[in-house]
JSON list of C-alpha atoms in Angstrom, two decimals:
[
{"chain": "A", "resi": 1114, "resn": "MET", "atom": "CA", "xyz": [28.82, 21.77, 0.81]},
{"chain": "A", "resi": 1115, "resn": "ALA", "atom": "CA", "xyz": [25.55, 21.65, 2.81]},
{"chain": "A", "resi": 1116, "resn": "ALA", "atom": "CA", "xyz": [23.18, 18.73, 2.35]},
{"chain": "A", "resi": 1117, "resn": "GLN", "atom": "CA", "xyz": [19.91, 19.45, 0.57]},
{"chain": "A", "resi": 1118, "resn": "GLU", "atom": "CA", "xyz": [16.90, 19.49, 2.83]},
{"chain": "A", "resi": 1119, "resn": "VAL", "atom": "CA", "xyz": [14.06, 17.26, 1.61]},
{"chain": "A", "resi": 1120, "resn": "PRO", "atom": "CA", "xyz": [10.56, 18.19, 2.79]},
{"chain": "A", "resi": 1121, "resn": "THR", "atom": "CA", "xyz": [8.93, 15.51, 4.93]},
{"chain": "A", "resi": 1122, "resn": "SER", "atom": "CA", "xyz": [5.37, 16.65, 4.36]},
{"chain": "A", "resi": 1123, "resn": "THR", "atom": "CA", "xyz": [3.53, 16.47, 1.05]},
{"chain": "A", "resi": 1124, "resn": "THR", "atom": "CA", "xyz": [1.56, 19.60, 1.92]},
{"chain": "A", "resi": 1125, "resn": "GLU", "atom": "CA", "xyz": [4.50, 21.69, 0.69]},
{"chain": "A", "resi": 1126, "resn": "PRO", "atom": "CA", "xyz": [5.70, 21.59, -2.90]},
{"chain": "A", "resi": 1127, "resn": "CYS", "atom": "CA", "xyz": [8.62, 19.25, -3.37]},
{"chain": "A", "resi": 1128, "resn": "THR", "atom": "CA", "xyz": [11.27, 20.66, -5.65]},
{"chain": "A", "resi": 1129, "resn": "THR", "atom": "CA", "xyz": [14.47, 18.90, -4.62]},
{"chain": "A", "resi": 1130, "resn": "GLU", "atom": "CA", "xyz": [15.88, 16.29, -6.97]},
{"chain": "A", "resi": 1131, "resn": "PRO", "atom": "CA", "xyz": [15.51, 13.14, -4.80]},
{"chain": "A", "resi": 1132, "resn": "CYS", "atom": "CA", "xyz": [11.83, 13.85, -4.25]},
{"chain": "A", "resi": 1133, "resn": "ASN", "atom": "CA", "xyz": [10.67, 14.52, -7.82]},
{"chain": "A", "resi": 1134, "resn": "GLY", "atom": "CA", "xyz": [8.91, 11.98, -10.03]},
{"chain": "A", "resi": 1135, "resn": "VAL", "atom": "CA", "xyz": [8.25, 8.42, -8.93]},
{"chain": "A", "resi": 1136, "resn": "GLY", "atom": "CA", "xyz": [9.78, 8.97, -5.49]},
{"chain": "A", "resi": 1137, "resn": "LEU", "atom": "CA", "xyz": [7.30, 11.70, -4.70]},
{"chain": "A", "resi": 1138, "resn": "ALA", "atom": "CA", "xyz": [4.35, 9.67, -5.95]},
{"chain": "A", "resi": 1139, "resn": "ILE", "atom": "CA", "xyz": [5.34, 6.62, -3.88]},
{"chain": "A", "resi": 1140, "resn": "THR", "atom": "CA", "xyz": [5.97, 8.80, -0.83]},
{"chain": "A", "resi": 1141, "resn": "ARG", "atom": "CA", "xyz": [2.52, 10.38, -1.11]},
{"chain": "A", "resi": 1142, "resn": "ALA", "atom": "CA", "xyz": [0.83, 7.01, -1.64]},
{"chain": "A", "resi": 1143, "resn": "PHE", "atom": "CA", "xyz": [2.50, 5.41, 1.38]},
{"chain": "A", "resi": 1144, "resn": "GLU", "atom": "CA", "xyz": [1.92, 8.45, 3.59]},
{"chain": "A", "resi": 1145, "resn": "LEU", "atom": "CA", "xyz": [-1.79, 7.71, 3.22]},
{"chain": "A", "resi": 1146, "resn": "LEU", "atom": "CA", "xyz": [-2.07, 4.00, 2.47]},
{"chain": "A", "resi": 1147, "resn": "GLY", "atom": "CA", "xyz": [0.89, 2.92, 4.59]},
{"chain": "A", "resi": 1148, "resn": "LYS", "atom": "CA", "xyz": [-0.82, 3.83, 7.85]},
{"chain": "A", "resi": 1149, "resn": "ARG", "atom": "CA", "xyz": [-2.00, 0.95, 9.96]},
{"chain": "A", "resi": 1150, "resn": "TRP", "atom": "CA", "xyz": [-5.52, -0.22, 9.03]},
{"chain": "A", "resi": 1151, "resn": "THR", "atom": "CA", "xyz": [-5.92, 2.09, 6.01]},
{"chain": "A", "resi": 1152, "resn": "GLY", "atom": "CA", "xyz": [-5.28, -0.52, 3.32]},
{"chain": "A", "resi": 1153, "resn": "LEU", "atom": "CA", "xyz": [-7.54, -3.01, 5.06]},
{"chain": "A", "resi": 1154, "resn": "VAL", "atom": "CA", "xyz": [-10.38, -0.47, 5.33]},
{"chain": "A", "resi": 1155, "resn": "VAL", "atom": "CA", "xyz": [-10.07, 0.25, 1.60]},
{"chain": "A", "resi": 1156, "resn": "ALA", "atom": "CA", "xyz": [-9.96, -3.48, 0.82]},
{"chain": "A", "resi": 1157, "resn": "VAL", "atom": "CA", "xyz": [-13.09, -4.15, 2.91]},
{"chain": "A", "resi": 1158, "resn": "LEU", "atom": "CA", "xyz": [-15.00, -1.34, 1.19]},
{"chain": "A", "resi": 1159, "resn": "ASP", "atom": "CA", "xyz": [-13.85, -2.67, -2.16]},
{"chain": "A", "resi": 1160, "resn": "GLU", "atom": "CA", "xyz": [-14.98, -6.21, -1.34]},
{"chain": "A", "resi": 1161, "resn": "HIS", "atom": "CA", "xyz": [-18.24, -5.43, 0.48]},
{"chain": "A", "resi": 1162, "resn": "GLY", "atom": "CA", "xyz": [-19.31, -2.21, -1.24]},
{"chain": "A", "resi": 1163, "resn": "PRO", "atom": "CA", "xyz": [-21.08, 0.56, 0.65]},
{"chain": "A", "resi": 1164, "resn": "SER", "atom": "CA", "xyz": [-21.01, -0.20, 4.37]},
{"chain": "A", "resi": 1165, "resn": "TYR", "atom": "CA", "xyz": [-22.21, 1.33, 7.59]},
{"chain": "A", "resi": 1166, "resn": "PHE", "atom": "CA", "xyz": [-19.70, 2.17, 10.30]},
{"chain": "A", "resi": 1167, "resn": "SER", "atom": "CA", "xyz": [-20.76, -0.78, 12.47]},
{"chain": "A", "resi": 1168, "resn": "GLU", "atom": "CA", "xyz": [-20.35, -3.17, 9.53]},
{"chain": "A", "resi": 1169, "resn": "LEU", "atom": "CA", "xyz": [-16.84, -1.85, 8.87]},
{"chain": "A", "resi": 1170, "resn": "ARG", "atom": "CA", "xyz": [-16.00, -2.19, 12.57]},
{"chain": "A", "resi": 1171, "resn": "ARG", "atom": "CA", "xyz": [-16.98, -5.88, 12.47]},
{"chain": "A", "resi": 1172, "resn": "ALA", "atom": "CA", "xyz": [-15.17, -6.50, 9.16]},
{"chain": "A", "resi": 1173, "resn": "VAL", "atom": "CA", "xyz": [-11.85, -5.12, 10.46]},
{"chain": "A", "resi": 1174, "resn": "PRO", "atom": "CA", "xyz": [-11.17, -7.10, 13.63]},
{"chain": "A", "resi": 1175, "resn": "GLY", "atom": "CA", "xyz": [-9.00, -5.36, 16.18]},
{"chain": "A", "resi": 1176, "resn": "ILE", "atom": "CA", "xyz": [-9.55, -1.79, 15.00]},
{"chain": "A", "resi": 1177, "resn": "SER", "atom": "CA", "xyz": [-10.94, 0.62, 17.59]},
{"chain": "A", "resi": 1178, "resn": "GLU", "atom": "CA", "xyz": [-13.90, 2.86, 16.82]},
{"chain": "A", "resi": 1179, "resn": "ARG", "atom": "CA", "xyz": [-11.69, 5.93, 17.16]},
{"chain": "A", "resi": 1180, "resn": "MET", "atom": "CA", "xyz": [-9.05, 4.55, 14.76]},
{"chain": "A", "resi": 1181, "resn": "LEU", "atom": "CA", "xyz": [-11.71, 3.54, 12.22]},
{"chain": "A", "resi": 1182, "resn": "SER", "atom": "CA", "xyz": [-13.25, 6.99, 12.42]},
{"chain": "A", "resi": 1183, "resn": "ASP", "atom": "CA", "xyz": [-9.83, 8.61, 11.94]},
{"chain": "A", "resi": 1184, "resn": "ARG", "atom": "CA", "xyz": [-8.96, 6.41, 8.95]},
{"chain": "A", "resi": 1185, "resn": "LEU", "atom": "CA", "xyz": [-12.34, 7.00, 7.29]},
{"chain": "A", "resi": 1186, "resn": "THR", "atom": "CA", "xyz": [-11.93, 10.76, 7.76]},
{"chain": "A", "resi": 1187, "resn": "GLU", "atom": "CA", "xyz": [-8.45, 10.66, 6.21]},
{"chain": "A", "resi": 1188, "resn": "LEU", "atom": "CA", "xyz": [-9.68, 8.57, 3.29]},
{"chain": "A", "resi": 1189, "resn": "ALA", "atom": "CA", "xyz": [-12.63, 10.94, 2.75]},
{"chain": "A", "resi": 1190, "resn": "ASP", "atom": "CA", "xyz": [-10.33, 13.97, 2.90]},
{"chain": "A", "resi": 1191, "resn": "ALA", "atom": "CA", "xyz": [-8.09, 12.32, 0.29]},
{"chain": "A", "resi": 1192, "resn": "GLY", "atom": "CA", "xyz": [-11.08, 11.74, -1.99]},
{"chain": "A", "resi": 1193, "resn": "LEU", "atom": "CA", "xyz": [-10.98, 7.93, -1.79]},
{"chain": "A", "resi": 1194, "resn": "VAL", "atom": "CA", "xyz": [-14.10, 7.42, 0.33]},
{"chain": "A", "resi": 1195, "resn": "LEU", "atom": "CA", "xyz": [-17.49, 9.09, 0.22]},
{"chain": "A", "resi": 1196, "resn": "ARG", "atom": "CA", "xyz": [-19.34, 9.56, 3.52]},
{"chain": "A", "resi": 1197, "resn": "GLN", "atom": "CA", "xyz": [-23.12, 9.58, 3.18]},
{"chain": "A", "resi": 1198, "resn": "VAL", "atom": "CA", "xyz": [-25.51, 10.43, 6.00]},
{"chain": "A", "resi": 1199, "resn": "ASP", "atom": "CA", "xyz": [-28.80, 8.53, 5.84]},
{"chain": "A", "resi": 1200, "resn": "GLU", "atom": "CA", "xyz": [-31.50, 10.58, 7.52]},
{"chain": "A", "resi": 1201, "resn": "GLY", "atom": "CA", "xyz": [-33.06, 8.85, 10.48]},
{"chain": "A", "resi": 1202, "resn": "PRO", "atom": "CA", "xyz": [-34.28, 8.09, 12.84]},
{"chain": "A", "resi": 1203, "resn": "PRO", "atom": "CA", "xyz": [-31.95, 6.54, 13.51]},
{"chain": "A", "resi": 1204, "resn": "LEU", "atom": "CA", "xyz": [-29.29, 8.60, 11.80]},
{"chain": "A", "resi": 1205, "resn": "ARG", "atom": "CA", "xyz": [-26.85, 6.27, 10.00]},
{"chain": "A", "resi": 1206, "resn": "VAL", "atom": "CA", "xyz": [-23.65, 6.97, 8.11]},
{"chain": "A", "resi": 1207, "resn": "SER", "atom": "CA", "xyz": [-22.48, 4.80, 5.23]},
{"chain": "A", "resi": 1208, "resn": "TYR", "atom": "CA", "xyz": [-19.17, 4.80, 3.42]},
{"chain": "A", "resi": 1209, "resn": "ARG", "atom": "CA", "xyz": [-18.27, 3.78, -0.10]},
{"chain": "A", "resi": 1210, "resn": "LEU", "atom": "CA", "xyz": [-15.25, 4.05, -2.33]},
{"chain": "A", "resi": 1211, "resn": "THR", "atom": "CA", "xyz": [-15.13, 6.88, -4.83]},
{"chain": "A", "resi": 1212, "resn": "GLU", "atom": "CA", "xyz": [-13.89, 6.28, -8.36]},
{"chain": "A", "resi": 1213, "resn": "ALA", "atom": "CA", "xyz": [-10.38, 7.15, -7.15]},
{"chain": "A", "resi": 1214, "resn": "GLY", "atom": "CA", "xyz": [-10.70, 4.68, -4.28]},
{"chain": "A", "resi": 1215, "resn": "ALA", "atom": "CA", "xyz": [-11.97, 1.91, -6.54]},
{"chain": "A", "resi": 1216, "resn": "ALA", "atom": "CA", "xyz": [-9.01, 2.57, -8.85]},
{"chain": "A", "resi": 1217, "resn": "LEU", "atom": "CA", "xyz": [-6.80, 1.09, -6.12]},
{"chain": "A", "resi": 1218, "resn": "ARG", "atom": "CA", "xyz": [-8.25, -2.40, -6.80]},
{"chain": "A", "resi": 1219, "resn": "PRO", "atom": "CA", "xyz": [-5.47, -3.55, -9.18]},
{"chain": "A", "resi": 1220, "resn": "ALA", "atom": "CA", "xyz": [-2.72, -2.25, -6.89]},
{"chain": "A", "resi": 1221, "resn": "LEU", "atom": "CA", "xyz": [-4.24, -3.93, -3.82]},
{"chain": "A", "resi": 1222, "resn": "GLY", "atom": "CA", "xyz": [-4.62, -7.18, -5.76]},
{"chain": "A", "resi": 1223, "resn": "GLU", "atom": "CA", "xyz": [-0.96, -7.09, -6.78]},
{"chain": "A", "resi": 1224, "resn": "LEU", "atom": "CA", "xyz": [0.12, -6.35, -3.20]},
{"chain": "A", "resi": 1225, "resn": "ALA", "atom": "CA", "xyz": [-1.94, -9.32, -1.97]},
{"chain": "A", "resi": 1226, "resn": "ARG", "atom": "CA", "xyz": [-0.39, -11.63, -4.57]},
{"chain": "A", "resi": 1227, "resn": "TRP", "atom": "CA", "xyz": [3.09, -10.37, -3.70]},
{"chain": "A", "resi": 1228, "resn": "ALA", "atom": "CA", "xyz": [2.47, -10.97, 0.02]},
{"chain": "A", "resi": 1229, "resn": "GLU", "atom": "CA", "xyz": [1.19, -14.49, -0.63]},
{"chain": "A", "resi": 1230, "resn": "ARG", "atom": "CA", "xyz": [4.32, -15.33, -2.65]},
{"chain": "A", "resi": 1231, "resn": "HIS", "atom": "CA", "xyz": [6.96, -13.59, -0.58]},
{"chain": "A", "resi": 1232, "resn": "LEU", "atom": "CA", "xyz": [5.70, -13.16, 2.97]},
{"chain": "A", "resi": 1233, "resn": "CYS", "atom": "CA", "xyz": [3.71, -16.33, 3.56]},
{"chain": "A", "resi": 1234, "resn": "PRO", "atom": "CA", "xyz": [5.69, -19.34, 2.27]},
{"chain": "A", "resi": 1235, "resn": "GLY", "atom": "CA", "xyz": [5.78, -21.98, 5.00]},
{"chain": "A", "resi": 1236, "resn": "ARG", "atom": "CA", "xyz": [4.15, -19.71, 7.59]},
{"chain": "A", "resi": 1237, "resn": "PRO", "atom": "CA", "xyz": [0.97, -21.01, 9.18]},
{"chain": "A", "resi": 1238, "resn": "THR", "atom": "CA", "xyz": [-0.26, -17.50, 10.07]},
{"chain": "A", "resi": 1239, "resn": "CYS", "atom": "CA", "xyz": [-0.96, -16.53, 6.46]}
]
């Protein structure tokens, strides 16, 4: 008997048994939020509110401008971040969480508490 093929992209409908339900939801969430820097960008916007690109760049140490731009574009495409252009001069772009993005607050809080309890005990880097 041939093994069932499970789609790896969420752009196609998932109809195979292992992918339905909770598994599909978790897969979709981590495909977006599991990328490096994404969760931190969301957390910074949640904590600081609407922010300009340069403010986000300073608030997320180590992220390159290109990576920040890519992550903000992905978050905007997913409906979690709203990009607003402030007419200039100078032209400025601000970002803020949408209602869907702000709805991540409880989940991010739980992840932070979990990490503090399970990833940080006795480690000076936490």
